[in-house]
PDB file of C-alpha atoms in Angstrom:
ATOM      1  CA  UNK A   1     -10.564   6.532  18.293  1.00 38.00           C
ATOM      2  CA  UNK A   2      -9.939   9.580  16.884  1.00 42.00           C
ATOM      3  CA  UNK A   3     -11.471  12.701  17.549  1.00 39.00           C
ATOM      4  CA  UNK A   4     -14.606  13.699  14.943  1.00 33.00           C
ATOM      5  CA  UNK A   5     -13.667  17.790  15.561  1.00 33.00           C
ATOM      6  CA  UNK A   6     -10.122  19.687  15.258  1.00 31.00           C
ATOM      7  CA  UNK A   7      -6.794  19.540  13.928  1.00 30.00           C
ATOM      8  CA  UNK A   8      -5.314  16.581  13.664  1.00 34.00           C
ATOM      9  CA  UNK A   9      -1.705  16.472  14.964  1.00 30.00           C
ATOM     10  CA  UNK A  10       0.758  15.332  12.373  1.00 31.00           C
ATOM     11  CA  UNK A  11       4.496  13.666  12.554  1.00 28.00           C
ATOM     12  CA  UNK A  12       5.818  12.207   9.687  1.00 32.00           C
ATOM     13  CA  UNK A  13       9.366  10.794   9.740  1.00 32.00           C
ATOM     14  CA  UNK A  14      11.448  10.094   7.201  1.00 31.00           C
ATOM     15  CA  UNK A  15      13.680   6.890   8.549  1.00 30.00           C
ATOM     16  CA  UNK A  16      16.640   6.128   5.859  1.00 29.00           C
ATOM     17  CA  UNK A  17      18.271   2.024   7.254  1.00 26.00           C
ATOM     18  CA  UNK A  18      21.730   3.207   6.083  1.00 26.00           C
ATOM     19  CA  UNK A  19      24.126   5.000   7.650  1.00 23.00           C
ATOM     20  CA  UNK A  20      22.904   8.292   5.573  1.00 31.00           C
ATOM     21  CA  UNK A  21      20.034  10.198   7.421  1.00 36.00           C
ATOM     22  CA  UNK A  22      18.004  13.002   6.297  1.00 38.00           C
ATOM     23  CA  UNK A  23      15.597  15.197   8.209  1.00 40.00           C
ATOM     24  CA  UNK A  24      12.076  16.295   6.634  1.00 44.00           C
ATOM     25  CA  UNK A  25       9.727  19.566   7.480  1.00 45.00           C
ATOM     26  CA  UNK A  26       6.713  20.823   6.548  1.00 47.00           C
ATOM     27  CA  UNK A  27       6.853  24.392   4.292  1.00 49.00           C
ATOM     28  CA  UNK A  28       4.948  25.252   1.410  1.00 48.00           C
ATOM     29  CA  UNK A  29       0.962  25.301   0.734  1.00 56.00           C
ATOM     30  CA  UNK A  30      -0.484  23.152   3.214  1.00 61.00           C
ATOM     31  CA  UNK A  31      -3.856  22.807   5.586  1.00 68.00           C
ATOM     32  CA  UNK A  32      -7.028  22.490   5.130  1.00 65.00           C
ATOM     33  CA  UNK A  33      -8.604  22.169   1.261  1.00 65.00           C
ATOM     34  CA  UNK A  34     -11.515  25.178   1.277  1.00 68.00           C
ATOM     35  CA  UNK A  35     -13.812  24.426   3.385  1.00 74.00           C
ATOM     36  CA  UNK A  36     -13.625  20.296   2.665  1.00 83.00           C
ATOM     37  CA  UNK A  37     -12.641  17.762   5.240  1.00 88.00           C
ATOM     38  CA  UNK A  38      -9.488  16.837   3.295  1.00 90.00           C
ATOM     39  CA  UNK A  39      -6.138  19.026   4.051  1.00 90.00           C
ATOM     40  CA  UNK A  40      -2.521  18.390   2.458  1.00 91.00           C
ATOM     41  CA  UNK A  41       1.079  18.779   3.974  1.00 90.00           C
ATOM     42  CA  UNK A  42       4.223  18.863   2.033  1.00 92.00           C
ATOM     43  CA  UNK A  43       7.191  17.329   3.156  1.00 89.00           C
ATOM     44  CA  UNK A  44      10.796  18.304   2.395  1.00 91.00           C
ATOM     45  CA  UNK A  45      14.265  16.749   2.838  1.00 91.00           C
ATOM     46  CA  UNK A  46      16.678  19.391   5.044  1.00 91.00           C
ATOM     47  CA  UNK A  47      20.443  19.304   5.891  1.00 91.00           C
ATOM     48  CA  UNK A  48      20.582  18.822   8.843  1.00 90.00           C
ATOM     49  CA  UNK A  49      23.345  20.695  10.281  1.00 94.00           C
ATOM     50  CA  UNK A  50      22.262  23.891   8.370  1.00 94.00           C
ATOM     51  CA  UNK A  51      18.018  23.202   8.394  1.00 90.00           C
ATOM     52  CA  UNK A  52      17.789  24.022   4.818  1.00 95.00           C
ATOM     53  CA  UNK A  53      16.011  22.538   1.824  1.00 94.00           C
ATOM     54  CA  UNK A  54      18.113  20.283   0.427  1.00 93.00           C
ATOM     55  CA  UNK A  55      17.955  20.899  -3.379  1.00 93.00           C
ATOM     56  CA  UNK A  56      17.087  18.291  -5.515  1.00 92.00           C
ATOM     57  CA  UNK A  57      16.485  16.539  -2.296  1.00 93.00           C
ATOM     58  CA  UNK A  58      13.448  13.817  -1.162  1.00 93.00           C
ATOM     59  CA  UNK A  59       9.783  15.361  -0.735  1.00 94.00           C
ATOM     60  CA  UNK A  60       6.731  14.224  -0.893  1.00 94.00           C
ATOM     61  CA  UNK A  61       3.243  15.297  -0.121  1.00 94.00           C
ATOM     62  CA  UNK A  62       0.601  14.059   1.772  1.00 92.00           C
ATOM     63  CA  UNK A  63      -3.691  14.562   1.761  1.00 93.00           C
ATOM     64  CA  UNK A  64      -5.441  13.335   4.150  1.00 89.00           C
ATOM     65  CA  UNK A  65      -9.050  13.806   6.271  1.00 89.00           C
ATOM     66  CA  UNK A  66      -8.854  15.924   9.206  1.00 87.00           C
ATOM     67  CA  UNK A  67     -11.807  13.700  10.906  1.00 86.00           C
ATOM     68  CA  UNK A  68     -13.193  10.403  11.116  1.00 85.00           C
ATOM     69  CA  UNK A  69     -13.429   7.151  12.539  1.00 86.00           C
ATOM     70  CA  UNK A  70      -9.725   6.242  10.850  1.00 86.00           C
ATOM     71  CA  UNK A  71      -6.286   8.235  10.205  1.00 83.00           C
ATOM     72  CA  UNK A  72      -6.995   8.223   6.164  1.00 87.00           C
ATOM     73  CA  UNK A  73      -4.515   9.124   3.847  1.00 90.00           C
ATOM     74  CA  UNK A  74      -2.446   9.607   0.930  1.00 94.00           C
ATOM     75  CA  UNK A  75       1.160   9.703   0.748  1.00 93.00           C
ATOM     76  CA  UNK A  76       3.130  10.107  -2.497  1.00 95.00           C
ATOM     77  CA  UNK A  77       6.877  10.392  -1.647  1.00 94.00           C
ATOM     78  CA  UNK A  78       9.495  11.467  -4.327  1.00 96.00           C
ATOM     79  CA  UNK A  79      13.538  11.565  -5.253  1.00 95.00           C
ATOM     80  CA  UNK A  80      13.777   8.413  -2.976  1.00 93.00           C
ATOM     81  CA  UNK A  81      16.592   6.297  -2.422  1.00 91.00           C
ATOM     82  CA  UNK A  82      15.873   3.178  -4.202  1.00 92.00           C
ATOM     83  CA  UNK A  83      15.713  -0.057  -1.988  1.00 94.00           C
ATOM     84  CA  UNK A  84      16.055   1.981   1.298  1.00 93.00           C
ATOM     85  CA  UNK A  85      13.294   1.441   4.204  1.00 91.00           C
ATOM     86  CA  UNK A  86      11.304   4.231   4.966  1.00 86.00           C
ATOM     87  CA  UNK A  87       8.501   5.092   7.828  1.00 83.00           C
ATOM     88  CA  UNK A  88       5.712   7.216   8.147  1.00 81.00           C
ATOM     89  CA  UNK A  89       4.901   7.666  12.119  1.00 78.00           C
ATOM     90  CA  UNK A  90       1.480   9.106  12.516  1.00 74.00           C
ATOM     91  CA  UNK A  91       0.711  10.054  16.073  1.00 72.00           C
ATOM     92  CA  UNK A  92      -2.734  10.569  17.085  1.00 71.00           C
ATOM     93  CA  UNK A  93      -3.950  13.922  19.208  1.00 69.00           C
ATOM     94  CA  UNK A  94      -3.249  14.585  21.397  1.00 71.00           C
ATOM     95  CA  UNK A  95       0.912  14.964  21.528  1.00 59.00           C
ATOM     96  CA  UNK A  96       1.962  12.033  24.093  1.00 54.00           C
TER      97      UNK A  96
END
């Protein structure tokens, strides 16, 4: 069961099942939306060597609830490679 108070630690890993591996990171306007229980997280594809955001790369936005009995979210991914397998991974508080 998830704690009702506090921030949810979220780790989202974009896994591609081909020989090309991409890395993602959170950047941009994210966090709690006003005084609501809703928060947003933006994720961007990054170059695995320089760690710079890849121009025209994959990206996504997650809308999630900060607290509740279950981890409730909506994730929208963009510029993803068709027919690839992707995994969205969630690690609840506290960090393992």
